[in-house]
Rosetta silent file (secondary structure, phi, psi, omega in degrees, C-alpha in Angstrom):
SEQUENCE: YQRRVRDRVRAAGESGESVSMLNFCFTDGDICLATKFVHPPTVAAASLYYASGSEFAATANDGDFRMLQHDKRQMCHIVSSEPLTTDVGDWIEVPKNTLLAINEHSNLLLEPILITV
SCORE:     score description
SCORE:     0.000 S_00000001
   1 L     0.000  -32.870  179.098  -14.246   -0.917   -0.078 S_00000001
   2 H   -58.579  -43.844 -179.569  -14.995   -0.058   -3.714 S_00000001
   3 H   -64.627  -40.534 -178.900  -18.393    1.339   -2.683 S_00000001
   4 H   -66.352  -40.220  177.243  -16.897    3.357    0.178 S_00000001
   5 H   -64.197  -46.200  179.219  -14.268    4.923   -2.087 S_00000001
   6 H   -58.950  -44.164  179.473  -16.930    5.728   -4.691 S_00000001
   7 H   -62.141  -39.997  179.648  -19.178    7.296   -2.020 S_00000001
   8 H   -66.820  -40.442  178.965  -16.287    9.437   -0.726 S_00000001
   9 H   -65.338  -42.035  177.944  -15.406   10.651   -4.234 S_00000001
  10 H   -63.002  -43.442  179.115  -19.054   11.530   -4.902 S_00000001
  11 H   -62.279  -38.932  178.901  -19.303   13.396   -1.590 S_00000001
  12 H   -64.709  -42.704  178.666  -16.141   15.331   -2.411 S_00000001
  13 H   -63.554  -39.724  179.047  -17.528   16.316   -5.806 S_00000001
  14 H   -67.271  -27.661 -179.828  -20.800   17.451   -4.263 S_00000001
  15 L   -87.567   -0.816  177.529  -18.902   19.632   -1.777 S_00000001
  16 L    95.512   -0.623  176.861  -16.977   21.320   -4.585 S_00000001
  17 L   -70.539  135.075 -179.191  -13.651   19.508   -4.113 S_00000001
  18 L   -93.325  -19.871 -178.860  -11.990   18.933   -7.481 S_00000001
  19 L  -133.126  135.452  174.349   -9.465   16.290   -6.309 S_00000001
  20 E  -117.384  119.894  173.664   -9.837   13.395   -3.862 S_00000001
  21 E  -113.119  119.193 -174.993   -6.671   11.770   -2.487 S_00000001
  22 L  -125.798   84.626  172.478   -7.442    8.744   -0.333 S_00000001
  23 L  -104.271  117.177 -178.989   -4.383    7.016    1.109 S_00000001
  24 E  -136.647  155.909  173.756   -5.366    4.965    4.155 S_00000001
  25 E  -137.599  126.075 -178.217   -3.987    2.034    6.103 S_00000001
  26 E  -127.592  146.035  172.986   -6.193   -0.123    8.345 S_00000001
  27 E  -148.151  150.764  171.994   -5.483   -3.214   10.414 S_00000001
  28 L  -112.997   11.932 -178.093   -7.329   -5.396   12.899 S_00000001
  29 L    94.895  -19.058  177.667   -4.124   -7.143   13.986 S_00000001
  30 L  -110.392  -43.153  179.333   -4.646  -10.022   11.548 S_00000001
  31 L  -122.523  158.417  178.528   -5.065   -8.326    8.185 S_00000001
  32 E  -130.436  133.825  174.906   -3.853   -5.020    6.792 S_00000001
  33 E  -124.077  132.504  176.690   -5.517   -2.945    4.062 S_00000001
  34 E  -134.628  141.151  178.948   -3.868    0.095    2.489 S_00000001
  35 E  -120.838  145.430  168.241   -5.134    2.241   -0.362 S_00000001
  36 E  -125.889  106.933 -172.399   -3.437    4.554   -2.821 S_00000001
  37 L  -142.191  141.070  172.680   -6.215    6.401   -4.587 S_00000001
  38 E  -144.590  142.981  174.674   -6.763    9.692   -6.400 S_00000001
  39 E  -137.412  130.878    5.304   -9.689   11.043   -8.400 S_00000001
  40 L   -74.104  157.513 -175.244   -9.684   12.173  -11.102 S_00000001
  41 L   -67.785   -9.496  178.216   -7.174    9.569  -12.302 S_00000001
  42 L   -78.683  -11.336 -179.304   -5.311   12.178  -14.391 S_00000001
  43 L   -88.593  144.644  177.071   -3.958   13.751  -11.160 S_00000001
  44 L   -68.358  136.698 -179.502   -0.733   12.480   -9.578 S_00000001
  45 L   -89.791  157.155  171.846   -1.394   10.395   -6.457 S_00000001
  46 L   -64.770  155.625 -174.377    0.420   10.654   -3.131 S_00000001
  47 L   -79.945  152.507  175.068    3.164    8.066   -2.779 S_00000001
  48 L  -154.923  130.723 -176.648    2.822    4.655   -1.127 S_00000001
  49 E  -129.695  161.076  170.665    5.468    1.900   -0.970 S_00000001
  50 E  -142.676  155.533  174.319    5.886   -1.579    0.447 S_00000001
  51 E  -133.065  141.184 -179.244    8.766   -3.927    1.185 S_00000001
  52 E  -135.379  144.852  177.522    8.446   -7.670    1.757 S_00000001
  53 E  -179.393 -161.757 -179.892   10.885  -10.324    2.892 S_00000001
  54 L   -80.420  -39.253  176.842   11.925  -12.728    5.643 S_00000001
  55 E  -164.003  156.067  175.981   12.865  -10.025    8.150 S_00000001
  56 E  -106.824  109.845 -171.802   13.730   -6.338    8.443 S_00000001
  57 E  -148.599  164.503  175.794   17.041   -6.177   10.297 S_00000001
  58 E   -71.109  138.163  177.313   20.388   -4.423   10.572 S_00000001
  59 L   -82.491  152.901 -175.901   23.003   -5.768    8.212 S_00000001
  60 L   -69.538  -34.373 -172.487   26.289   -7.028    9.636 S_00000001
  61 L   -77.274  -37.078 -176.864   28.578   -4.960    7.431 S_00000001
  62 L  -130.743   -4.008  178.591   27.262   -1.420    7.986 S_00000001
  63 L    78.964   -4.329  176.141   24.411   -1.633   10.508 S_00000001
  64 L   -70.353  147.283  178.244   21.885   -0.158    8.058 S_00000001
  65 E   -80.731  143.886  178.942   18.498   -1.810    8.078 S_00000001
  66 E  -144.785  157.460  170.815   17.432   -3.871    5.054 S_00000001
  67 E   -84.565  114.229 -175.751   14.643   -6.202    4.096 S_00000001
  68 E   -95.330  146.722  179.150   16.396   -9.585    4.215 S_00000001
  69 L  -117.378  105.000  177.957   15.451  -12.658    2.165 S_00000001
  70 L   -90.909  -28.755  178.487   16.323  -15.967    3.885 S_00000001
  71 L  -156.940 -166.457 -176.670   14.050  -18.087    1.706 S_00000001
  72 L   -78.894  -13.396  179.911   11.061  -17.656   -0.600 S_00000001
  73 L   -73.470  139.688  176.593    8.626  -16.991    2.235 S_00000001
  74 L  -115.451   93.978 -175.373    7.699  -13.365    2.817 S_00000001
  75 L  -101.843   -1.950 -178.333    6.692  -13.150    6.451 S_00000001
  76 E  -127.422  126.665  178.643    7.591   -9.481    6.989 S_00000001
  77 E  -132.015  139.580  173.859    5.858   -6.574    5.243 S_00000001
  78 E  -126.931  132.109  175.884    6.265   -2.827    5.702 S_00000001
  79 E  -117.430  127.938 -178.595    3.897   -0.275    4.149 S_00000001
  80 E  -150.102  161.450 -179.242    4.998    3.363    4.200 S_00000001
  81 L   -71.510  -26.985  178.576    4.476    6.654    2.406 S_00000001
  82 L  -140.786  155.580  174.710    8.163    6.759    1.391 S_00000001
  83 L   -56.308  137.773 -177.692   10.998    4.192    1.334 S_00000001
  84 L   -91.034   -9.258 -179.710   12.462    3.888    4.833 S_00000001
  85 L  -128.866  166.490  179.292   15.961    2.914    3.701 S_00000001
  86 L   -80.357  -12.952  178.562   18.421    4.135    1.112 S_00000001
  87 L   -82.651   96.516 -175.408   18.380    0.769   -0.670 S_00000001
  88 H   -66.213  -17.333  178.154   15.671    1.426   -3.240 S_00000001
  89 H   -66.897  -18.141  178.122   15.747   -2.252   -4.270 S_00000001
  90 H   -77.349  -20.263 -166.651   13.855   -3.113   -1.074 S_00000001
  91 L  -112.322  138.507  177.058   10.860   -0.937   -1.975 S_00000001
  92 E  -121.153  129.222  178.755    8.063   -1.330   -4.515 S_00000001
  93 E   -77.754  133.191  175.623    5.763    1.566   -5.312 S_00000001
  94 L   -73.040  130.361  178.344    2.058    0.750   -5.057 S_00000001
  95 L   -62.807  154.477  177.800    0.362    1.623   -8.367 S_00000001
  96 L   -60.420  143.731  177.642   -2.121    4.485   -8.446 S_00000001
  97 L    57.109   56.789 -176.844   -5.723    3.545   -7.545 S_00000001
  98 E  -135.804  143.170  170.677   -4.800    0.249   -5.889 S_00000001
  99 E   -99.613  128.423  173.208   -5.758   -1.612   -2.718 S_00000001
 100 E  -103.544  127.215  179.867   -2.884   -3.431   -0.993 S_00000001
 101 E  -126.888  133.101  173.952   -4.045   -6.290    1.243 S_00000001
 102 E  -119.910  119.044 -176.036   -1.963   -8.461    3.565 S_00000001
 103 L   -91.039 -179.636 -176.106   -3.915  -11.388    4.990 S_00000001
 104 L   -66.215  -13.268  177.642   -3.430  -13.416    8.180 S_00000001
 105 L   -97.602    8.115  179.132   -1.183  -15.863    6.280 S_00000001
 106 L    71.247   22.326  173.881    1.161  -12.998    5.278 S_00000001
 107 L   -83.084  131.507  178.604    0.068  -13.102    1.622 S_00000001
 108 E  -105.312  127.653 -178.718    0.314   -9.687   -0.028 S_00000001
 109 E  -127.422  144.459  173.971   -2.164   -8.902   -2.799 S_00000001
 110 E  -116.546  131.226 -179.010   -2.642   -5.825   -4.987 S_00000001
 111 E  -133.826  131.127  179.236   -6.088   -5.126   -6.435 S_00000001
 112 E   -65.053  143.843  172.225   -7.098   -2.185   -8.650 S_00000001
 113 L   -95.205  111.144 -176.943   -9.724    0.190   -7.272 S_00000001
 114 L  -111.554  114.441  177.923  -12.216    0.560  -10.109 S_00000001
 115 L  -134.094  153.451  168.620  -14.945    3.133   -9.651 S_00000001
 116 L  -122.227  135.607 -176.286  -17.267    5.124  -11.822 S_00000001
 117 L  -105.212    0.000    0.000  -18.592    8.385  -10.455 S_00000001
């Protein structure tokens, strides 16, 4: 993926684009990859958030949906451009120029996207 991002940034520069914003989300049903990327890095990136927990469900007291934690396992992940609920404690912003990966075992990993153009 690092090479593909680098190639896209180079192509954008060659076409005269001054800024490349590359937020994508891909899945094959087993793994999920999402990117939050902007070049040059001095430009603000588009937003990307994730929430992780045991389940995403309506709460008993008010019916609003929340990411619930029943134990330490995080078997439910949501990736979105903005937080989907008003409880900001459920949501973590993905850092700029980062790949978010969720594997088939429900492990969530964040890896910096490091490119030189």
